[in-house]
Amino acid sequence: MPGRGPREEAARPPRDVVDTVLGFARTLRVAGVGASPDRVEAMLAAVAALDVLDATAVYWSGRLTLCAGPDDLERYDAAFAAYFGGESPRPVPPAAQQRQRTLTTAPMDPGDGEGDGDSPPDLAGQASADEVLRHRDVSELTGAEREQLRRLFALLVPAAPMRLSRRRRPSPHGAVHASRTVRHALHDGGEVTRLLHRRARPRPRRVVLLVDVSGSMSPYADSLLRFAHAAVRARPAATEVFTVGTRLTRVTRELRMRDPDKALAASGSAIPDWSGGTRLGEVLKAFLDRWGQRGTARGAVVVVCSDGWERGGTDVLAEQMARLQRLAHAVVWVNPHKGREGYEPLTGGMQAALPSVDHFVAGHSLAAFQELAGVISRA
């Protein structure tokens, strides 16, 4: 087998740069940019010929290779700013953009890409720090780390679970649409020249989040509500959010505000029992009596976010969870403590709830919330 030429050897950057690009591609996908494998390879080929410490060069190499269309550009800019910890570089002239496009096929001259003397940001180091931050328990973060995590949370675009609608529409495939086929045949002189088909179209399934804001959940309540805000922002007509503690509070309207910080501030003002006690069974019963029977929970993916501490009777919680499971399409329970090594669901509340839970997942880090988004979309 012939050996690889010099150009092929230079087509792949060092391992740490590869890891950085792959991590950035994962962030883009969370933000809604496809970043397909072939586009990632194109960016790797581009940065192999660049000075990877030149923020502008890295920015444009990714923007010109990873974005499939105009709709991706704003998401790319936000993802780049959040992942590499800085604002997007200023636009460069069209001639420079054209020069960047040639990088996927032609190596850069050793003298190209030199900066203007300013000290460039450590992109690889910042990206590595963000990757570590994704897996950190949010209850253990410093103020600065929480601020950076909020920027990453703003990139979450949870995909909605889908269901087939009852109404069927014309389609190239599916069941034969007898009446349309006959009508079409009558227009052709009574002869059936082709069969017409129809099938049910997918529609978003409702998602309902019940977020525990009691005292034991206070270290995680902010992150849980930020996840809820991302879900509402992605599918405002198909997502409902309630907080639970000693009473039930609907905060869907507040979380429809575009700015996450303003949305959480409005939600905090609307919640009267923040950092109070927990009566999960009684509050769940109130939800089912008022909202569940009216259709909010019927056929929905219901996500309960709680550590399972219950001050009321666990028998009530078990009864209401069984009732919820009968109404919902799927029940997901998110417990932040599940992400800790050696955790076992031994509290009375968890023991009462788990028999009626379809998916039991962690909720202690950004990575766990990204996994939760996948669980919901596949439910």
Tab-separated table of C-alpha atoms in Angstrom:
chain	number	residue	atom	x	y	z
A	1	MET	CA	0.000	0.000	0.000
A	2	PRO	CA	1.560	3.379	-0.966
A	3	GLY	CA	2.540	5.694	1.858
A	4	ARG	CA	0.697	8.897	2.627
A	5	GLY	CA	1.991	12.068	0.998
A	6	PRO	CA	3.010	15.224	2.845
A	7	ARG	CA	-0.344	16.854	2.148
A	8	GLU	CA	-2.252	13.955	3.726
A	9	GLU	CA	0.015	14.022	6.779
A	10	ALA	CA	-0.790	17.701	7.311
A	11	ALA	CA	-4.539	17.195	6.846
A	12	ARG	CA	-5.217	16.306	10.493
A	13	PRO	CA	-4.383	18.528	13.479
A	14	PRO	CA	-2.931	17.294	16.804
A	15	ARG	CA	-5.023	15.118	19.091
A	16	ASP	CA	-5.897	17.895	21.554
A	17	VAL	CA	-7.161	20.098	18.712
A	18	VAL	CA	-9.234	17.202	17.344
A	19	ASP	CA	-10.832	16.720	20.766
A	20	THR	CA	-11.594	20.445	20.946
A	21	VAL	CA	-13.268	20.468	17.525
A	22	LEU	CA	-15.301	17.344	18.341
A	23	GLY	CA	-16.456	18.910	21.604
A	24	PHE	CA	-17.429	22.083	19.774
A	25	ALA	CA	-19.379	20.012	17.215
A	26	ARG	CA	-21.329	18.372	20.059
A	27	THR	CA	-22.172	21.822	21.428
A	28	LEU	CA	-23.357	22.918	17.975
A	29	ARG	CA	-25.666	19.906	17.689
A	30	VAL	CA	-27.189	20.745	21.066
A	31	ALA	CA	-27.722	24.287	19.771
A	32	GLY	CA	-29.523	22.967	16.686
A	33	VAL	CA	-26.729	23.074	14.090
A	34	GLY	CA	-26.383	19.732	12.287
A	35	ALA	CA	-22.542	19.710	12.180
A	36	SER	CA	-22.516	16.454	10.214
A	37	PRO	CA	-19.416	14.196	10.298
A	38	ASP	CA	-18.289	15.278	6.825
A	39	ARG	CA	-18.506	18.948	7.856
A	40	VAL	CA	-16.526	18.218	11.028
A	41	GLU	CA	-13.859	16.550	8.882
A	42	ALA	CA	-13.797	19.661	6.699
A	43	MET	CA	-13.183	21.860	9.735
A	44	LEU	CA	-10.437	19.521	10.971
A	45	ALA	CA	-8.763	19.792	7.563
A	46	ALA	CA	-9.051	23.578	7.740
A	47	VAL	CA	-7.659	24.037	11.248
A	48	ALA	CA	-4.789	21.679	10.422
A	49	ALA	CA	-3.483	24.419	8.125
A	50	LEU	CA	-4.188	27.282	10.564
A	51	ASP	CA	-2.669	28.796	13.643
A	52	VAL	CA	-5.157	27.299	16.101
A	53	LEU	CA	-4.442	30.099	18.589
A	54	ASP	CA	-5.810	32.631	16.094
A	55	ALA	CA	-9.420	33.031	17.268
A	56	THR	CA	-10.554	34.719	14.055
A	57	ALA	CA	-9.112	31.965	11.867
A	58	VAL	CA	-10.731	29.223	13.968
A	59	TYR	CA	-14.045	31.083	14.009
A	60	TRP	CA	-14.221	31.425	10.230
A	61	SER	CA	-12.936	27.927	9.498
A	62	GLY	CA	-15.830	26.540	11.553
A	63	ARG	CA	-18.430	28.987	10.275
A	64	LEU	CA	-17.622	28.186	6.646
A	65	THR	CA	-17.498	24.408	7.095
A	66	LEU	CA	-19.973	23.510	9.855
A	67	CYS	CA	-22.939	25.722	8.899
A	68	ALA	CA	-25.300	24.284	6.283
A	69	GLY	CA	-27.329	27.449	5.668
A	70	PRO	CA	-28.303	30.920	6.874
A	71	ASP	CA	-30.427	29.514	9.718
A	72	ASP	CA	-27.291	28.046	11.305
A	73	LEU	CA	-25.276	31.268	11.455
A	74	GLU	CA	-26.835	32.869	14.542
A	75	ARG	CA	-26.728	29.563	16.438
A	76	TYR	CA	-23.105	29.060	15.409
A	77	ASP	CA	-22.129	32.511	16.688
A	78	ALA	CA	-23.832	31.889	20.040
A	79	ALA	CA	-22.253	28.445	20.376
A	80	PHE	CA	-18.784	29.723	19.494
A	81	ALA	CA	-19.039	32.536	22.038
A	82	ALA	CA	-20.217	30.169	24.776
A	83	TYR	CA	-17.857	27.264	24.038
A	84	PHE	CA	-14.672	29.251	23.613
A	85	GLY	CA	-15.559	31.763	26.309
A	86	GLY	CA	-15.498	34.974	24.307
A	87	GLU	CA	-17.458	37.099	21.894
A	88	SER	CA	-17.552	36.125	18.232
A	89	PRO	CA	-14.685	37.740	16.291
A	90	ARG	CA	-15.517	40.713	14.079
A	91	PRO	CA	-16.543	39.842	10.505
A	92	VAL	CA	-13.695	39.707	8.029
A	93	PRO	CA	-13.810	40.966	4.435
A	94	PRO	CA	-15.283	38.698	1.713
A	95	ALA	CA	-11.822	38.153	0.238
A	96	ALA	CA	-10.643	36.746	3.539
A	97	GLN	CA	-13.721	34.520	3.715
A	98	GLN	CA	-12.905	33.142	0.262
A	99	ARG	CA	-9.364	32.489	1.412
A	100	GLN	CA	-10.682	30.541	4.408
A	101	ARG	CA	-12.818	28.388	2.102
A	102	THR	CA	-9.713	27.203	0.257
A	103	LEU	CA	-8.200	25.853	3.461
A	104	THR	CA	-10.079	22.553	3.213
A	105	THR	CA	-8.185	21.723	0.023
A	106	ALA	CA	-4.940	23.701	0.189
A	107	PRO	CA	-2.493	23.991	3.115
A	108	MET	CA	-1.686	27.427	4.421
A	109	ASP	CA	1.654	29.055	3.855
A	110	PRO	CA	3.769	28.931	7.042
A	111	GLY	CA	3.797	32.708	7.250
A	112	ASP	CA	0.017	33.102	6.972
A	113	GLY	CA	-2.359	33.595	9.895
A	114	GLU	CA	-0.051	35.715	11.996
A	115	GLY	CA	-1.867	37.913	14.506
A	116	ASP	CA	-1.641	41.632	15.019
A	117	GLY	CA	0.445	41.318	18.153
A	118	ASP	CA	-2.429	40.848	20.590
A	119	SER	CA	-2.329	37.832	22.869
A	120	PRO	CA	-4.895	35.332	21.494
A	121	PRO	CA	-7.241	33.484	23.840
A	122	ASP	CA	-6.383	29.913	24.778
A	123	LEU	CA	-9.215	28.345	22.755
A	124	ALA	CA	-8.245	24.741	23.388
A	125	GLY	CA	-7.860	25.379	27.107
A	126	GLN	CA	-11.237	27.129	27.371
A	127	ALA	CA	-12.957	24.384	25.388
A	128	SER	CA	-11.406	21.745	27.640
A	129	ALA	CA	-12.574	23.664	30.713
A	130	ASP	CA	-16.113	23.830	29.305
A	131	GLU	CA	-16.080	20.085	28.689
A	132	VAL	CA	-15.082	19.505	32.325
A	133	LEU	CA	-17.763	21.971	33.438
A	134	ARG	CA	-20.431	19.969	31.543
A	135	HIS	CA	-19.914	17.076	33.963
A	136	ARG	CA	-19.569	19.034	37.212
A	137	ASP	CA	-22.307	18.842	39.838
A	138	VAL	CA	-24.082	22.205	39.676
A	139	SER	CA	-24.380	22.346	43.463
A	140	GLU	CA	-20.572	22.515	43.760
A	141	LEU	CA	-19.868	25.313	41.266
A	142	THR	CA	-18.383	28.714	42.035
A	143	GLY	CA	-20.180	31.889	41.034
A	144	ALA	CA	-18.017	32.299	37.919
A	145	GLU	CA	-18.600	28.684	36.906
A	146	ARG	CA	-22.340	29.099	37.365
A	147	GLU	CA	-22.265	32.120	35.067
A	148	GLN	CA	-20.429	30.154	32.389
A	149	LEU	CA	-22.857	27.253	32.805
A	150	ARG	CA	-25.788	29.623	32.256
A	151	ARG	CA	-24.303	30.566	28.896
A	152	LEU	CA	-24.089	26.900	27.951
A	153	PHE	CA	-27.642	26.255	29.170
A	154	ALA	CA	-28.854	28.968	26.805
A	155	LEU	CA	-27.694	26.776	23.900
A	156	LEU	CA	-29.912	23.836	24.852
A	157	VAL	CA	-32.629	23.119	22.286
A	158	PRO	CA	-34.440	19.995	23.569
A	159	ALA	CA	-36.160	18.057	20.790
A	160	ALA	CA	-39.835	17.284	21.381
A	161	PRO	CA	-41.116	13.702	21.460
A	162	MET	CA	-43.372	13.024	18.505
A	163	ARG	CA	-46.694	11.255	18.062
A	164	LEU	CA	-48.824	10.430	15.043
A	165	SER	CA	-51.806	12.710	14.590
A	166	ARG	CA	-55.255	11.236	14.038
A	167	ARG	CA	-55.741	13.224	10.865
A	168	ARG	CA	-54.164	11.740	7.770
A	169	ARG	CA	-52.774	13.744	4.897
A	170	PRO	CA	-51.875	12.896	1.295
A	171	SER	CA	-48.513	11.193	1.051
A	172	PRO	CA	-46.472	9.295	-1.561
A	173	HIS	CA	-46.542	6.320	0.809
A	174	GLY	CA	-48.899	4.794	3.357
A	175	ALA	CA	-52.426	3.379	3.179
A	176	VAL	CA	-54.417	3.713	-0.032
A	177	HIS	CA	-56.725	6.720	0.045
A	178	ALA	CA	-59.748	5.081	-1.565
A	179	SER	CA	-62.002	8.128	-2.017
A	180	ARG	CA	-59.262	10.292	-3.549
A	181	THR	CA	-58.236	7.429	-5.822
A	182	VAL	CA	-61.829	7.023	-7.068
A	183	ARG	CA	-62.275	10.779	-7.599
A	184	HIS	CA	-59.036	10.915	-9.530
A	185	ALA	CA	-60.171	7.944	-11.650
A	186	LEU	CA	-63.456	9.698	-12.510
A	187	HIS	CA	-61.469	12.628	-13.897
A	188	ASP	CA	-59.561	10.130	-16.059
A	189	GLY	CA	-62.657	8.613	-17.620
A	190	GLY	CA	-63.307	6.041	-14.911
A	191	GLU	CA	-59.977	4.218	-15.217
A	192	VAL	CA	-57.697	3.860	-12.200
A	193	THR	CA	-54.315	4.993	-13.468
A	194	ARG	CA	-52.589	5.255	-10.078
A	195	LEU	CA	-53.252	4.689	-6.425
A	196	LEU	CA	-53.224	7.676	-4.095
A	197	HIS	CA	-51.986	7.264	-0.532
A	198	ARG	CA	-52.261	8.986	2.828
A	199	ARG	CA	-50.747	8.589	6.265
A	200	ALA	CA	-50.705	10.222	9.664
A	201	ARG	CA	-48.235	13.055	10.133
A	202	PRO	CA	-46.043	13.304	13.235
A	203	ARG	CA	-46.904	16.033	15.734
A	204	PRO	CA	-45.099	17.128	18.899
A	205	ARG	CA	-46.244	15.284	22.006
A	206	ARG	CA	-46.943	17.444	25.037
A	207	VAL	CA	-44.225	17.607	27.670
A	208	VAL	CA	-45.091	18.491	31.284
A	209	LEU	CA	-42.353	19.312	33.807
A	210	LEU	CA	-43.004	19.262	37.555
A	211	VAL	CA	-40.030	20.921	39.262
A	212	ASP	CA	-39.462	20.487	43.000
A	213	VAL	CA	-38.436	23.843	44.519
A	214	SER	CA	-38.343	22.732	48.155
A	215	GLY	CA	-35.398	23.438	50.454
A	216	SER	CA	-33.600	20.150	49.737
A	217	MET	CA	-33.701	20.888	45.997
A	218	SER	CA	-32.576	24.538	46.202
A	219	PRO	CA	-29.003	23.829	44.920
A	220	TYR	CA	-30.506	22.432	41.710
A	221	ALA	CA	-33.694	24.482	41.263
A	222	ASP	CA	-32.044	27.184	39.140
A	223	SER	CA	-30.601	24.650	36.670
A	224	LEU	CA	-33.843	22.678	36.515
A	225	LEU	CA	-35.818	25.816	35.698
A	226	ARG	CA	-33.247	26.792	33.066
A	227	PHE	CA	-33.761	23.405	31.448
A	228	ALA	CA	-37.528	23.968	31.656
A	229	HIS	CA	-37.074	27.393	30.051
A	230	ALA	CA	-35.122	25.806	27.180
A	231	ALA	CA	-37.913	23.250	26.691
A	232	VAL	CA	-40.612	25.949	26.676
A	233	ARG	CA	-38.576	28.090	24.302
A	234	ALA	CA	-38.164	25.166	21.884
A	235	ARG	CA	-41.857	24.111	21.905
A	236	PRO	CA	-43.959	26.826	23.609
A	237	ALA	CA	-47.317	25.372	22.515
A	238	ALA	CA	-46.494	21.826	23.611
A	239	THR	CA	-44.737	22.361	26.963
A	240	GLU	CA	-46.149	23.029	30.429
A	241	VAL	CA	-44.132	23.714	33.582
A	242	PHE	CA	-45.271	23.606	37.213
A	243	THR	CA	-43.321	23.943	40.438
A	244	VAL	CA	-44.082	21.691	43.378
A	245	GLY	CA	-43.293	22.034	47.064
A	246	THR	CA	-46.073	22.600	49.544
A	247	ARG	CA	-48.331	23.804	46.714
A	248	LEU	CA	-48.654	23.675	42.933
A	249	THR	CA	-47.696	26.719	40.824
A	250	ARG	CA	-47.947	26.980	37.032
A	251	VAL	CA	-45.003	28.972	35.631
A	252	THR	CA	-45.381	28.241	31.915
A	253	ARG	CA	-46.295	31.843	31.081
A	254	GLU	CA	-43.307	33.256	32.947
A	255	LEU	CA	-40.914	30.824	31.239
A	256	ARG	CA	-42.115	31.877	27.793
A	257	MET	CA	-40.070	35.055	28.158
A	258	ARG	CA	-37.172	34.972	25.722
A	259	ASP	CA	-34.408	36.020	28.130
A	260	PRO	CA	-33.637	33.145	30.552
A	261	ASP	CA	-32.622	35.397	33.456
A	262	LYS	CA	-35.784	37.488	33.172
A	263	ALA	CA	-37.861	34.307	32.831
A	264	LEU	CA	-36.382	32.832	36.006
A	265	ALA	CA	-36.825	36.106	37.896
A	266	ALA	CA	-40.487	36.210	36.877
A	267	SER	CA	-40.921	32.568	37.879
A	268	GLY	CA	-39.301	33.203	41.250
A	269	SER	CA	-41.758	36.012	41.918
A	270	ALA	CA	-44.667	33.722	41.071
A	271	ILE	CA	-43.570	30.846	43.342
A	272	PRO	CA	-44.805	31.336	46.926
A	273	ASP	CA	-43.192	28.223	48.431
A	274	TRP	CA	-39.608	28.502	47.174
A	275	SER	CA	-37.173	26.611	49.460
A	276	GLY	CA	-40.045	25.445	51.661
A	277	GLY	CA	-41.210	21.963	52.557
A	278	THR	CA	-42.271	19.080	50.319
A	279	ARG	CA	-45.653	17.403	50.057
A	280	LEU	CA	-45.224	15.604	46.766
A	281	GLY	CA	-48.223	13.300	47.122
A	282	GLU	CA	-50.692	16.075	47.947
A	283	VAL	CA	-49.347	18.442	45.278
A	284	LEU	CA	-49.332	15.707	42.631
A	285	LYS	CA	-52.958	14.971	43.519
A	286	ALA	CA	-53.767	18.667	43.084
A	287	PHE	CA	-52.094	18.623	39.676
A	288	LEU	CA	-53.986	15.539	38.526
A	289	ASP	CA	-57.333	16.774	39.872
A	290	ARG	CA	-57.076	20.168	38.190
A	291	TRP	CA	-54.869	19.569	35.152
A	292	GLY	CA	-54.428	15.853	34.574
A	293	GLN	CA	-58.070	14.966	34.089
A	294	ARG	CA	-58.500	17.995	31.810
A	295	GLY	CA	-55.977	16.526	29.380
A	296	THR	CA	-52.676	18.228	30.272
A	297	ALA	CA	-51.119	14.979	31.439
A	298	ARG	CA	-53.118	12.641	29.201
A	299	GLY	CA	-50.812	11.161	26.578
A	300	ALA	CA	-47.971	13.488	27.612
A	301	VAL	CA	-44.397	12.861	28.670
A	302	VAL	CA	-44.436	13.950	32.316
A	303	VAL	CA	-41.074	14.781	33.900
A	304	VAL	CA	-40.910	14.921	37.700
A	305	CYS	CA	-37.744	16.643	38.986
A	306	SER	CA	-37.281	15.865	42.664
A	307	ASP	CA	-34.995	14.157	45.170
A	308	GLY	CA	-37.980	12.250	46.581
A	309	TRP	CA	-38.010	13.734	50.081
A	310	GLU	CA	-41.642	13.572	51.202
A	311	ARG	CA	-43.021	15.091	54.400
A	312	GLY	CA	-46.485	13.740	53.745
A	313	GLY	CA	-47.544	10.107	53.608
A	314	THR	CA	-45.758	7.983	51.009
A	315	ASP	CA	-48.973	6.013	50.431
A	316	VAL	CA	-50.562	9.106	48.903
A	317	LEU	CA	-47.525	9.606	46.648
A	318	ALA	CA	-47.590	5.980	45.485
A	319	GLU	CA	-51.306	6.209	44.721
A	320	GLN	CA	-50.964	9.455	42.753
A	321	MET	CA	-47.910	8.214	40.818
A	322	ALA	CA	-49.866	5.136	39.727
A	323	ARG	CA	-52.676	7.435	38.661
A	324	LEU	CA	-50.229	9.611	36.733
A	325	GLN	CA	-48.743	6.614	34.947
A	326	ARG	CA	-52.193	5.548	33.739
A	327	LEU	CA	-52.781	8.982	32.204
A	328	ALA	CA	-49.357	9.797	30.777
A	329	HIS	CA	-47.585	8.371	27.765
A	330	ALA	CA	-44.372	8.127	29.811
A	331	VAL	CA	-43.210	9.214	33.275
A	332	VAL	CA	-39.612	10.387	33.712
A	333	TRP	CA	-38.177	11.008	37.193
A	334	VAL	CA	-35.112	13.252	37.465
A	335	ASN	CA	-33.166	13.001	40.727
A	336	PRO	CA	-29.955	15.073	41.025
A	337	HIS	CA	-28.512	12.649	43.569
A	338	LYS	CA	-28.630	9.772	41.070
A	339	GLY	CA	-25.524	11.249	39.458
A	340	ARG	CA	-23.457	10.610	42.582
A	341	GLU	CA	-21.392	7.479	42.912
A	342	GLY	CA	-22.964	4.882	45.182
A	343	TYR	CA	-26.401	6.510	45.215
A	344	GLU	CA	-29.363	4.260	45.961
A	345	PRO	CA	-33.020	5.426	45.972
A	346	LEU	CA	-33.705	4.590	49.615
A	347	THR	CA	-35.912	7.523	50.654
A	348	GLY	CA	-39.554	6.721	51.250
A	349	GLY	CA	-40.678	9.023	48.471
A	350	MET	CA	-38.443	7.373	45.874
A	351	GLN	CA	-39.477	3.901	47.001
A	352	ALA	CA	-43.116	4.892	46.590
A	353	ALA	CA	-42.633	6.561	43.184
A	354	LEU	CA	-40.279	4.246	41.290
A	355	PRO	CA	-42.796	1.446	40.529
A	356	SER	CA	-44.703	3.985	38.395
A	357	VAL	CA	-41.649	5.511	36.688
A	358	ASP	CA	-40.632	4.588	33.138
A	359	HIS	CA	-37.256	6.374	33.109
A	360	PHE	CA	-35.166	7.193	36.182
A	361	VAL	CA	-32.322	9.593	35.338
A	362	ALA	CA	-29.817	11.970	36.924
A	363	GLY	CA	-30.106	15.762	36.880
A	364	HIS	CA	-26.959	17.105	38.508
A	365	SER	CA	-24.933	18.486	35.578
A	366	LEU	CA	-25.254	19.985	32.110
A	367	ALA	CA	-24.249	16.645	30.601
A	368	ALA	CA	-27.046	14.972	32.585
A	369	PHE	CA	-29.552	17.540	31.300
A	370	GLN	CA	-28.412	16.923	27.737
A	371	GLU	CA	-28.984	13.199	28.304
A	372	LEU	CA	-32.385	14.017	29.816
A	373	ALA	CA	-33.304	15.902	26.641
A	374	GLY	CA	-32.554	12.742	24.684
A	375	VAL	CA	-34.659	10.593	27.013
A	376	ILE	CA	-37.610	12.945	26.611
A	377	SER	CA	-37.309	13.092	22.809
A	378	ARG	CA	-37.228	9.284	22.573
A	379	ALA	CA	-40.013	8.629	25.093
